[in-house]
mmCIF file of N, CA and C in Angstrom:
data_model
loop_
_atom_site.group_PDB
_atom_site.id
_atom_site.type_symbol
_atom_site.label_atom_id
_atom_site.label_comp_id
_atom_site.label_asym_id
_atom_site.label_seq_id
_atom_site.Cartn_x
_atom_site.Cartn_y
_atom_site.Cartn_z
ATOM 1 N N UNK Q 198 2.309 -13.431 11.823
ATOM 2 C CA UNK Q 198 2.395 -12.675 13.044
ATOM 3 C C UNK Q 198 3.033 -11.317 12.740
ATOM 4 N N UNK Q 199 2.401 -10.048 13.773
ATOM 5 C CA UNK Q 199 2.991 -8.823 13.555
ATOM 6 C C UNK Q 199 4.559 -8.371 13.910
ATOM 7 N N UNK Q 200 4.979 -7.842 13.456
ATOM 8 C CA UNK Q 200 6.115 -7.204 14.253
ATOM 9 C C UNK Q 200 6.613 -6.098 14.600
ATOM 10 N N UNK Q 201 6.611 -5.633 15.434
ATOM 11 C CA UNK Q 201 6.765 -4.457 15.752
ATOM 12 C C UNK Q 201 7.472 -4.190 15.368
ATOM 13 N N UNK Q 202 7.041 -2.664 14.868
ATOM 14 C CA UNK Q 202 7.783 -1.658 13.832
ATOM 15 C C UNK Q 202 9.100 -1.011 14.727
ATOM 16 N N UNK Q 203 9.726 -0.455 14.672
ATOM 17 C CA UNK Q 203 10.939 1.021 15.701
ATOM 18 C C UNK Q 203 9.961 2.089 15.319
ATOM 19 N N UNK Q 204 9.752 2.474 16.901
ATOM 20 C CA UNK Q 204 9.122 3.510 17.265
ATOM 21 C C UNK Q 204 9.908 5.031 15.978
ATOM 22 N N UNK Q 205 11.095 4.933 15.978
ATOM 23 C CA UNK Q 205 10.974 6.509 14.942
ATOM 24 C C UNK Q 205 10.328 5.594 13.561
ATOM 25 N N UNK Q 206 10.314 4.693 13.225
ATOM 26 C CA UNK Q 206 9.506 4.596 11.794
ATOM 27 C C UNK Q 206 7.785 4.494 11.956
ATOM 28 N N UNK Q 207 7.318 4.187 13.185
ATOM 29 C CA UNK Q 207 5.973 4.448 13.451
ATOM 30 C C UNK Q 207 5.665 5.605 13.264
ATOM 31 N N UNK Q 208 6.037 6.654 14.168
ATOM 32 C CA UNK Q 208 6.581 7.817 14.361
ATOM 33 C C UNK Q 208 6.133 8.774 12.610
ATOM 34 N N UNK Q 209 7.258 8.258 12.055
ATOM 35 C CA UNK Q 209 7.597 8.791 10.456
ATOM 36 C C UNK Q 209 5.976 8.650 9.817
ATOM 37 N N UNK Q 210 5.673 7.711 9.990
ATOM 38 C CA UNK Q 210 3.904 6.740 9.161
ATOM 39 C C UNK Q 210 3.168 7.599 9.761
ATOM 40 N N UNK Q 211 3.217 7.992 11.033
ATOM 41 C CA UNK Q 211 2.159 8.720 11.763
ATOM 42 C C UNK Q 211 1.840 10.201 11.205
ATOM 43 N N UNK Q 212 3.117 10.776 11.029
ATOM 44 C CA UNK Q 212 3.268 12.403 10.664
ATOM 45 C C UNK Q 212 3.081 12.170 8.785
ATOM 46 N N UNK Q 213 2.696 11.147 7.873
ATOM 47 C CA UNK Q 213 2.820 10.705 6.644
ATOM 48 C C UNK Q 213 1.363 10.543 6.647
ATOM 49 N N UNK Q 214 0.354 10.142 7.705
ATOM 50 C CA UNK Q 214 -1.045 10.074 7.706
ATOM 51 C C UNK Q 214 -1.454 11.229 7.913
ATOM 52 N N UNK Q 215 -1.073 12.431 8.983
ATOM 53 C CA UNK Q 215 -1.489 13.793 9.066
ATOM 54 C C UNK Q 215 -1.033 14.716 7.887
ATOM 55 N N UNK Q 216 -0.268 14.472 7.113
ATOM 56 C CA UNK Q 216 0.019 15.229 5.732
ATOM 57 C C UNK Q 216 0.363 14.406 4.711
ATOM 58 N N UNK Q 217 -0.955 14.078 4.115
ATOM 59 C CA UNK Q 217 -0.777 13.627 3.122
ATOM 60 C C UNK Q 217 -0.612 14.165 1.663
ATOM 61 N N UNK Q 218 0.357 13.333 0.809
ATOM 62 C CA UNK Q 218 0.173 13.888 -0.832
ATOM 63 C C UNK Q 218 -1.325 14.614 -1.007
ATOM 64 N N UNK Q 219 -1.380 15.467 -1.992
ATOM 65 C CA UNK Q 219 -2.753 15.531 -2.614
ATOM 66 C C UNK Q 219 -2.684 14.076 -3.528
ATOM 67 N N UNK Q 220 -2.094 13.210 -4.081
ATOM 68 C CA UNK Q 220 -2.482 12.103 -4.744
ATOM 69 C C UNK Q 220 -2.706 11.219 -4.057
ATOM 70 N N UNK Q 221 -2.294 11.267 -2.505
ATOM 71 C CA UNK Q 221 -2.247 10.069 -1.681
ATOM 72 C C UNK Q 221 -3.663 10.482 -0.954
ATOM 73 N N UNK Q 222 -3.863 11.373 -0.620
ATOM 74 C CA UNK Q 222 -5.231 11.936 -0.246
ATOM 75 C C UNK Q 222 -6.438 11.218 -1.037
ATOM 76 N N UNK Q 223 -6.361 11.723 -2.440
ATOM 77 C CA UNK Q 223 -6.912 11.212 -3.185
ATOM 78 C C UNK Q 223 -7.798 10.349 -3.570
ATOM 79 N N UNK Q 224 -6.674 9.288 -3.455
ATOM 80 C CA UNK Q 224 -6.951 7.496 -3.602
ATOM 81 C C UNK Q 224 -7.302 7.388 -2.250
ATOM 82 N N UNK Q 225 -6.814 8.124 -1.343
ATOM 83 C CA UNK Q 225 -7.479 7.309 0.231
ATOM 84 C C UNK Q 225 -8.960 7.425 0.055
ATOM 85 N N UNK Q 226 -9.742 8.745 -0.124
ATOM 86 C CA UNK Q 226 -10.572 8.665 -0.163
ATOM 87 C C UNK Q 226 -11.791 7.682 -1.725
ATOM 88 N N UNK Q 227 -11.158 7.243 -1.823
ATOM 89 C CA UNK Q 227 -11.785 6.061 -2.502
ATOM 90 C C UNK Q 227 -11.489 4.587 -2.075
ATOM 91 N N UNK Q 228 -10.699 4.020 -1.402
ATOM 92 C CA UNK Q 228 -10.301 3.392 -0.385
ATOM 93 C C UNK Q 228 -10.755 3.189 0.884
ATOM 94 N N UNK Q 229 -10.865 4.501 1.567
ATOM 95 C CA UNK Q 229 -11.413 4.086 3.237
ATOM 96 C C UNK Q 229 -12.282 3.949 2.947
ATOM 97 N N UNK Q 230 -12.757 3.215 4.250
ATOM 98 C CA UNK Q 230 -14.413 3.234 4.957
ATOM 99 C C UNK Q 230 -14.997 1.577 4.074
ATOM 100 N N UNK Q 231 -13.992 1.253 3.571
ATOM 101 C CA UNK Q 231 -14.580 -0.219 2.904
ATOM 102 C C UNK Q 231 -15.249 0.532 1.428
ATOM 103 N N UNK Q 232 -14.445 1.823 0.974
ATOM 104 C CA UNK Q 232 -15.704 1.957 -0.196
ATOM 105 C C UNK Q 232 -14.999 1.216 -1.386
ATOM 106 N N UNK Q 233 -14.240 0.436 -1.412
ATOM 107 C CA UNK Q 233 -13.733 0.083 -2.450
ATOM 108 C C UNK Q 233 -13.780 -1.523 -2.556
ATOM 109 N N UNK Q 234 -15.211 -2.093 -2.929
ATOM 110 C CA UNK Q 234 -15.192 -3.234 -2.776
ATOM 111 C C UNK Q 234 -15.485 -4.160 -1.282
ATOM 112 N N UNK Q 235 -15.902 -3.311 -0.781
ATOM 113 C CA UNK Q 235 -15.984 -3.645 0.833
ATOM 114 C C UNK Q 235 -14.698 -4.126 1.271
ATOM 115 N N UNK Q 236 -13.584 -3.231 0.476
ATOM 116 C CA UNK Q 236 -12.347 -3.712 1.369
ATOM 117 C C UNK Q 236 -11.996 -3.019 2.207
ATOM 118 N N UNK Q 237 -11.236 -3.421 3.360
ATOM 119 C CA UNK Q 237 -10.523 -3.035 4.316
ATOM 120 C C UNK Q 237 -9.045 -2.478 4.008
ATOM 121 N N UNK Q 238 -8.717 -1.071 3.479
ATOM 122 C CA UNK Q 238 -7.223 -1.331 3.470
ATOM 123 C C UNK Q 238 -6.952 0.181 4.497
ATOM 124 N N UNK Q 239 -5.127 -0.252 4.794
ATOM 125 C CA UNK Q 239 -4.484 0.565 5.480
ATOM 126 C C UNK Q 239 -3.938 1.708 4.303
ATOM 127 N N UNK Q 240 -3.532 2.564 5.635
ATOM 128 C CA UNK Q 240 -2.512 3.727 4.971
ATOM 129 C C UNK Q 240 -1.134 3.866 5.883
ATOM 130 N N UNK Q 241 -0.009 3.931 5.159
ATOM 131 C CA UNK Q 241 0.812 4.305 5.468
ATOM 132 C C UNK Q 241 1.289 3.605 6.692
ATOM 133 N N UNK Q 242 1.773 2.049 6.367
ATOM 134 C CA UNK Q 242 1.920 1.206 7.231
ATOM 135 C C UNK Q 242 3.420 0.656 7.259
ATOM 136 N N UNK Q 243 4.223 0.982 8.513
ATOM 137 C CA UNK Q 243 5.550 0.570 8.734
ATOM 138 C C UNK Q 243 5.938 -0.679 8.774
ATOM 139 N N UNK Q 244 6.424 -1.460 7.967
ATOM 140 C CA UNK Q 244 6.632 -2.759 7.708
ATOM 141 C C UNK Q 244 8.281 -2.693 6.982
ATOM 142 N N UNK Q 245 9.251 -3.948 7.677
ATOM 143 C CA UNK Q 245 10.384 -4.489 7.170
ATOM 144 C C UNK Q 245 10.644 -3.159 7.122
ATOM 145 N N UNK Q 246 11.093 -2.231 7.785
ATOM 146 C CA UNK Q 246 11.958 -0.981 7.706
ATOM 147 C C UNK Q 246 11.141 0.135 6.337
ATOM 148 N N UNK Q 247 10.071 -0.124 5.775
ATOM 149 C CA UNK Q 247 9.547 0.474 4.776
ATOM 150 C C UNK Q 247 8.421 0.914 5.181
ATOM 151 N N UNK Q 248 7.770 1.954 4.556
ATOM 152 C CA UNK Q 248 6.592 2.603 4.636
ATOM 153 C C UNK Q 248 5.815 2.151 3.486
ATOM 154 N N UNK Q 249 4.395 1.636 3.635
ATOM 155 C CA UNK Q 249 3.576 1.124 2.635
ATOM 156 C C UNK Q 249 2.776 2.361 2.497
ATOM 157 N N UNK Q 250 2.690 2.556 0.882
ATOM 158 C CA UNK Q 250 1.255 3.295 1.130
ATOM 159 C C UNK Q 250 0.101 3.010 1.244
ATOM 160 N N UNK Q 251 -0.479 2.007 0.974
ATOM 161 C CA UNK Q 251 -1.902 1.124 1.537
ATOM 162 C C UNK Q 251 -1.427 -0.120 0.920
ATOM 163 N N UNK Q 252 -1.765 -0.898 1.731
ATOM 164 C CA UNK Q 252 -2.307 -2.037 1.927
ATOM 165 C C UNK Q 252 -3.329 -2.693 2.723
ATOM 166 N N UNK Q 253 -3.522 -3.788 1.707
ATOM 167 C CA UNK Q 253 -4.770 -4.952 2.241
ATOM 168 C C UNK Q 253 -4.200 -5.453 2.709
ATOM 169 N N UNK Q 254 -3.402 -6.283 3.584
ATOM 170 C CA UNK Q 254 -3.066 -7.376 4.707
ATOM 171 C C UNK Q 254 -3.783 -8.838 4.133
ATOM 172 N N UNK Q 255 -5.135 -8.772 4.082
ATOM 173 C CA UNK Q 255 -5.531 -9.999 3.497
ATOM 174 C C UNK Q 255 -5.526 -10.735 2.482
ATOM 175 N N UNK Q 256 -5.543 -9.749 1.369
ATOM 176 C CA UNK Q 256 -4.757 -10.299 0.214
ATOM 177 C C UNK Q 256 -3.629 -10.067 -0.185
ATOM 178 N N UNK Q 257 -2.847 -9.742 0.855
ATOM 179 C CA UNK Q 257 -1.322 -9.451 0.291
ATOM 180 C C UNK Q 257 -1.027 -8.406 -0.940
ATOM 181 N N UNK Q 258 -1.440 -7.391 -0.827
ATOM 182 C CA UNK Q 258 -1.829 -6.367 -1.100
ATOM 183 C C UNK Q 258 -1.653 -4.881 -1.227
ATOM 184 N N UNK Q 259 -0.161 -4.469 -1.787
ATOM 185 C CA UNK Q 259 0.307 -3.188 -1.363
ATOM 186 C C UNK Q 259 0.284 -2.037 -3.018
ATOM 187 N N UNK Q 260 -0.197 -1.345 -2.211
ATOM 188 C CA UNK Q 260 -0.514 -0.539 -3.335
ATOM 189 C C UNK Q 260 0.557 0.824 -3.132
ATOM 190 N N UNK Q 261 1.448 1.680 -4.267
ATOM 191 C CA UNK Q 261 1.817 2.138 -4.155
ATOM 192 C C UNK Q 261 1.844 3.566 -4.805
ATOM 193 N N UNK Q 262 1.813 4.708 -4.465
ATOM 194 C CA UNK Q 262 1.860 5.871 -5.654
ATOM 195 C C UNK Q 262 3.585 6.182 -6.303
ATOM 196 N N UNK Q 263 3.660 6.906 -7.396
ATOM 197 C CA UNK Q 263 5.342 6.615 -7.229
ATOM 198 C C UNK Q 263 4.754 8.435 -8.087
ATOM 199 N N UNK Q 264 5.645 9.451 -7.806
ATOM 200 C CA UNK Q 264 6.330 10.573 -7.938
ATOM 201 C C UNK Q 264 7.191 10.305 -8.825
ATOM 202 N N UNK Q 265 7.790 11.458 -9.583
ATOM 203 C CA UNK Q 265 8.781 11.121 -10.974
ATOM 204 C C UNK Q 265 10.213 10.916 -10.262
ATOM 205 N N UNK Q 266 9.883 10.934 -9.370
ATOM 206 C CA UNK Q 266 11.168 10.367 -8.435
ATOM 207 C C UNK Q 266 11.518 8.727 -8.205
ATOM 208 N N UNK Q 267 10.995 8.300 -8.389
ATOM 209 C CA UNK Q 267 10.767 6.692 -8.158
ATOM 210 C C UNK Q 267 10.844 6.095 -9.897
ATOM 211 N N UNK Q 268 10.744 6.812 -11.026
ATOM 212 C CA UNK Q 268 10.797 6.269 -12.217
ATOM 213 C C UNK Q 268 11.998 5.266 -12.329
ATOM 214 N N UNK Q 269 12.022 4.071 -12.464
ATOM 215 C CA UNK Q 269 13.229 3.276 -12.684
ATOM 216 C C UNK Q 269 13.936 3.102 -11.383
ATOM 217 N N UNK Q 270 13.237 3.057 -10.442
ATOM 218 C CA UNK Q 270 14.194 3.016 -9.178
ATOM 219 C C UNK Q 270 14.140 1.652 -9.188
ATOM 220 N N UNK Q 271 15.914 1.309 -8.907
ATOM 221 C CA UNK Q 271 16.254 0.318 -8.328
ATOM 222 C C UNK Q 271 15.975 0.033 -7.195
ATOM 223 N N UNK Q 272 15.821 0.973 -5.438
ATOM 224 C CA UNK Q 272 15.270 0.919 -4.421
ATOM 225 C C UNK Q 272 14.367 0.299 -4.629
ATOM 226 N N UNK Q 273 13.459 0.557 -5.590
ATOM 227 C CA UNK Q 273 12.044 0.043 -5.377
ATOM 228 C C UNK Q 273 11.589 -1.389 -6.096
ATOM 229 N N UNK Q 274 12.832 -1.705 -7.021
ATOM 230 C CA UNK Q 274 12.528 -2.830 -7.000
ATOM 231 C C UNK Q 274 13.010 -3.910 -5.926
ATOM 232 N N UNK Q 275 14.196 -3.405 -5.575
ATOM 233 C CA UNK Q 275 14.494 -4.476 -4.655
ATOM 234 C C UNK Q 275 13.814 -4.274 -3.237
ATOM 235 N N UNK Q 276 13.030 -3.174 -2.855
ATOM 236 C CA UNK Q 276 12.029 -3.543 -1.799
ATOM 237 C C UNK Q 276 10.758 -4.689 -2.388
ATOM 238 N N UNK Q 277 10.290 -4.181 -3.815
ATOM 239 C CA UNK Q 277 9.049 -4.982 -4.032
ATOM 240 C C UNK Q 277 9.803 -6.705 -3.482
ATOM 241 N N UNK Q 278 10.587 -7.116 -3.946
ATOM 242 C CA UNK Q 278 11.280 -8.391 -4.882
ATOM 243 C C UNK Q 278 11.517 -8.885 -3.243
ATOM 244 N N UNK Q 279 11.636 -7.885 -2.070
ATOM 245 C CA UNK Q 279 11.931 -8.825 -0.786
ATOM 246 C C UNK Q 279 10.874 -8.268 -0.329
ATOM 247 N N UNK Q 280 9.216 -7.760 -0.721
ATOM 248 C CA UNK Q 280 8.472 -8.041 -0.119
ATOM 249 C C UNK Q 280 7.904 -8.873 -0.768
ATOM 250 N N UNK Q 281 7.711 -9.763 -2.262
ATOM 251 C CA UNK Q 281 6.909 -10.346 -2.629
ATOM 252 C C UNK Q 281 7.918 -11.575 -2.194
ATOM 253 N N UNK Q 282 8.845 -11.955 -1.678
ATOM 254 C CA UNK Q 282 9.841 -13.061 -1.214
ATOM 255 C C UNK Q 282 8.748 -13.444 0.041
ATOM 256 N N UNK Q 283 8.054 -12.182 0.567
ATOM 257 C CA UNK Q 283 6.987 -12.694 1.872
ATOM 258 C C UNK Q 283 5.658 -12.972 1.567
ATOM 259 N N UNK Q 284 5.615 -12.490 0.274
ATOM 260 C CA UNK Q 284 4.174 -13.146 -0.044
ATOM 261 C C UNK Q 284 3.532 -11.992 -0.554
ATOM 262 N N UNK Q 285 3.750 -10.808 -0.519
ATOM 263 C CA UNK Q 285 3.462 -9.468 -0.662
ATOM 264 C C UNK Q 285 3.359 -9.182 -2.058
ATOM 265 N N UNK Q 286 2.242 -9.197 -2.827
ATOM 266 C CA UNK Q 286 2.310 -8.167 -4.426
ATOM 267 C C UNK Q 286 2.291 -6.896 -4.302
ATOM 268 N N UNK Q 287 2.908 -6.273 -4.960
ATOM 269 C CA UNK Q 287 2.749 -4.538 -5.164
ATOM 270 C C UNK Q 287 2.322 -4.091 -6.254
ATOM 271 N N UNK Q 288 1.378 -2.974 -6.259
ATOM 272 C CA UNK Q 288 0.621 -2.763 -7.556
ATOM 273 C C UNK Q 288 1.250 -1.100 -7.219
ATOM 274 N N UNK Q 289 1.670 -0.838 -8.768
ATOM 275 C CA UNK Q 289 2.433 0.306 -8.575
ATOM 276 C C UNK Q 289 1.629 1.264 -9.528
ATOM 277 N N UNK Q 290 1.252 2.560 -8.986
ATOM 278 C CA UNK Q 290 0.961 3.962 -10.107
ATOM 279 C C UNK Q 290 1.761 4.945 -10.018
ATOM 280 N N UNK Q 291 1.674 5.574 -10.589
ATOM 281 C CA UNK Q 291 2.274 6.856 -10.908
ATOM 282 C C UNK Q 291 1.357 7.699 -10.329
ATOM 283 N N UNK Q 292 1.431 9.226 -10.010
ATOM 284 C CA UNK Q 292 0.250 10.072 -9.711
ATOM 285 C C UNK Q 292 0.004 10.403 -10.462
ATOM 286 N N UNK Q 293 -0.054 10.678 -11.908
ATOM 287 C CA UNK Q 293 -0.812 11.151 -13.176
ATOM 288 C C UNK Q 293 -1.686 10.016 -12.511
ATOM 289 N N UNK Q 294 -1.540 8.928 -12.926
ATOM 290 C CA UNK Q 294 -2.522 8.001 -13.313
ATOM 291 C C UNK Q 294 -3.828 8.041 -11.853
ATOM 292 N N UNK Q 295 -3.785 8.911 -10.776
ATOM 293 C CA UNK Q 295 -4.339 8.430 -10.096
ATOM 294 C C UNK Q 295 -5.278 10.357 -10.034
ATOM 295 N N UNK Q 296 -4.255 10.925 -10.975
ATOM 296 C CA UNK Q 296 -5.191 12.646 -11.368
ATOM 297 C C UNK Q 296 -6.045 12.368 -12.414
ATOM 298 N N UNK Q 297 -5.201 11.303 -13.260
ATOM 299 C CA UNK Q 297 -6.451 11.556 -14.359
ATOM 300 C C UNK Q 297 -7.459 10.809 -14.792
ATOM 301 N N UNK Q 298 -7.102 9.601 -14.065
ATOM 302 C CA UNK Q 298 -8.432 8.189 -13.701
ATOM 303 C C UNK Q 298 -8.530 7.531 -13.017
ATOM 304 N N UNK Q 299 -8.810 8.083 -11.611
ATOM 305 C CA UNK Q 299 -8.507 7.380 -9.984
ATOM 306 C C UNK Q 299 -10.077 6.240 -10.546
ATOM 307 N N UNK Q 300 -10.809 6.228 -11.638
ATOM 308 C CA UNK Q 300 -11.483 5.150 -11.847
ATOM 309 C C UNK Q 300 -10.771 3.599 -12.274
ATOM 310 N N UNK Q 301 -10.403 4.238 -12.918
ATOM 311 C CA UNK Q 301 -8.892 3.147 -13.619
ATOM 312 C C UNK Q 301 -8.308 2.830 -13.066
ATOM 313 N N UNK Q 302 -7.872 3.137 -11.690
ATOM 314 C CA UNK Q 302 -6.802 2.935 -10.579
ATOM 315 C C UNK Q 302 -7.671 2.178 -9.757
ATOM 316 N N UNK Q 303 -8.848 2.555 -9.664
ATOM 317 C CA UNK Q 303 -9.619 1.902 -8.390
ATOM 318 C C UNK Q 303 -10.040 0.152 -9.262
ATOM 319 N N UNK Q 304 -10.327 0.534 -10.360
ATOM 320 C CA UNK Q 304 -10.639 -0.833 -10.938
ATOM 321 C C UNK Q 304 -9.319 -1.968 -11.056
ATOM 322 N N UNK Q 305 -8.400 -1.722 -11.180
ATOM 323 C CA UNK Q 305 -7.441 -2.627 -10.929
ATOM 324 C C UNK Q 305 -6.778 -2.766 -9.965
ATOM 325 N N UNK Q 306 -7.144 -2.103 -8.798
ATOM 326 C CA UNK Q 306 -6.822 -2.288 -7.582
ATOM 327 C C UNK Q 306 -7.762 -3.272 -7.197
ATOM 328 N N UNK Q 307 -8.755 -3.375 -7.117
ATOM 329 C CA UNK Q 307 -10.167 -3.970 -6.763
ATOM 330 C C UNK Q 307 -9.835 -5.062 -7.641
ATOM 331 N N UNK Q 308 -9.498 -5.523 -9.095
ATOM 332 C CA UNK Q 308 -9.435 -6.480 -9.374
ATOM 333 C C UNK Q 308 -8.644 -7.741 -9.321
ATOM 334 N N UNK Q 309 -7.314 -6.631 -8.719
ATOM 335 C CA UNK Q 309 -5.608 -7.265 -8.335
ATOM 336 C C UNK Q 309 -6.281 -8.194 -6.807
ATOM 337 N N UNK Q 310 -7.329 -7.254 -6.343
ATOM 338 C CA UNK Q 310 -7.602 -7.924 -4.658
ATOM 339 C C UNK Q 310 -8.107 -8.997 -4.449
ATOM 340 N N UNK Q 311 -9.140 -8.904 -5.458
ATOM 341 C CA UNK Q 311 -9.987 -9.984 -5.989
ATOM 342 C C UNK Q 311 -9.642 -11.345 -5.957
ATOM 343 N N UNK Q 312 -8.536 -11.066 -7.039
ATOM 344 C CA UNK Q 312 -7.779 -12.381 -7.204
ATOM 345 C C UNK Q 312 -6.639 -12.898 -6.053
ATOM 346 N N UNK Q 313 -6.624 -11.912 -5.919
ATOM 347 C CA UNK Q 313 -5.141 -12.472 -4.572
ATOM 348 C C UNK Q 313 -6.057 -12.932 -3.545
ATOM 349 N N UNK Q 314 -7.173 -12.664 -3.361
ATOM 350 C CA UNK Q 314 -8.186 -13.295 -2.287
ATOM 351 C C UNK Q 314 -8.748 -14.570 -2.659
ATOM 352 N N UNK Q 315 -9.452 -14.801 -3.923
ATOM 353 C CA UNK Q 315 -9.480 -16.121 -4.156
ATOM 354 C C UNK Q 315 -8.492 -17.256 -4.625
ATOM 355 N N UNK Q 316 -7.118 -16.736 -4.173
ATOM 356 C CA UNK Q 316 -6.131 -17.553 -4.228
ATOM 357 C C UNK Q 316 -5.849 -18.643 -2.717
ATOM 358 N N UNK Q 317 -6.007 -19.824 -3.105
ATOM 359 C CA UNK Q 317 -5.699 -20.368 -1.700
ATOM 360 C C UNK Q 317 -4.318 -19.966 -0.942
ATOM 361 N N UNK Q 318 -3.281 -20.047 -1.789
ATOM 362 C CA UNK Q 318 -2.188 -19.258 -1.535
ATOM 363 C C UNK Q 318 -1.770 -18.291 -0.688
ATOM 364 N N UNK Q 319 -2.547 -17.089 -1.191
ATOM 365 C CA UNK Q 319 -2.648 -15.826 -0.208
ATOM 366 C C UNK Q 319 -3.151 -15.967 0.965
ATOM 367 N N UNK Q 320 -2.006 -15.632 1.844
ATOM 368 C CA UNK Q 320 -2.148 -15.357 3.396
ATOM 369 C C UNK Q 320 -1.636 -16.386 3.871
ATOM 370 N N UNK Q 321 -1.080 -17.144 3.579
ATOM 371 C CA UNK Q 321 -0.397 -18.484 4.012
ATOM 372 C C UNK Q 321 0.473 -17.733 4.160
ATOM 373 N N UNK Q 322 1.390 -17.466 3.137
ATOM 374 C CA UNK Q 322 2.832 -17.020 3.348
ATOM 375 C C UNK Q 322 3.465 -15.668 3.366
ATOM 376 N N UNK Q 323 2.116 -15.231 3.836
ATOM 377 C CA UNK Q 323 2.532 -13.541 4.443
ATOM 378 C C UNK Q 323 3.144 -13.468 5.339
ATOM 379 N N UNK Q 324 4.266 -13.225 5.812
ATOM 380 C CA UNK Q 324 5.267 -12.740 6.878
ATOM 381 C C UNK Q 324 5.016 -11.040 7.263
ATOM 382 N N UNK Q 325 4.476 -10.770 8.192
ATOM 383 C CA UNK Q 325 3.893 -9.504 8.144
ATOM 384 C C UNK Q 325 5.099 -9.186 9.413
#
């Protein structure tokens, strides 16, 4: 079941979809519209006090870009570590990796989905 986000972190996701990274731009557009595998994923979705940068919902599914700001962040592991506590995997890039082979990025995104979908597992114990 959903839970409603606090209106200023909706808010925050909303003004994060009208200006996006050029890397987050990017990958969206290989992403929306189902072009990636006929999947369905979001952008920039307020969850547990955090901002996702896409996720699939159905396969438990969060994909993230990380800036040289995020290198070694402890923040970010201990968000992954209490979202995968809900069932949540995070597949993490860097933005090089998504300037210099958003093919490479799209293929293991698509293949990470794959599998988390033919897992009976997944979606049972998503706490969304």
């Amino acid at each position: 079941m959903r839970q409603r986000q606090p209106p200023r972190l909706r808010g925050f996701a909303r003004d994060m979809r009208k200006d996006p990274t050029d890397t987050e731009s990017e990958l969206w557009q290989a992403l929306r519209g189902r072009r990636l595998g006929n999947l369905r994923f979001r952008r920039q979705v307020p969850l547990s006090g955090y901002i996702l940068d896409f996720v699939r919902f159905e396969a438990a599914l969060i994909v993230e870009l990380d800036g040289s700001q995020h290198l070694g962040s402890e923040a970010d592991a201990r968000r992954d570590a209490m979202l995968a506590g809900r069932g949540l995997m995070t597949l993490r890039f860097e933005n090089d990796d998504v300037t210099d082979d958003i093919d490479a990025v799209s293929a293991k995104i698509l293949a990470a989905a794959k599998l988390r979908l033919a897992s009976p597992l997944v979606g049972e114990d998503v706490k969304t």
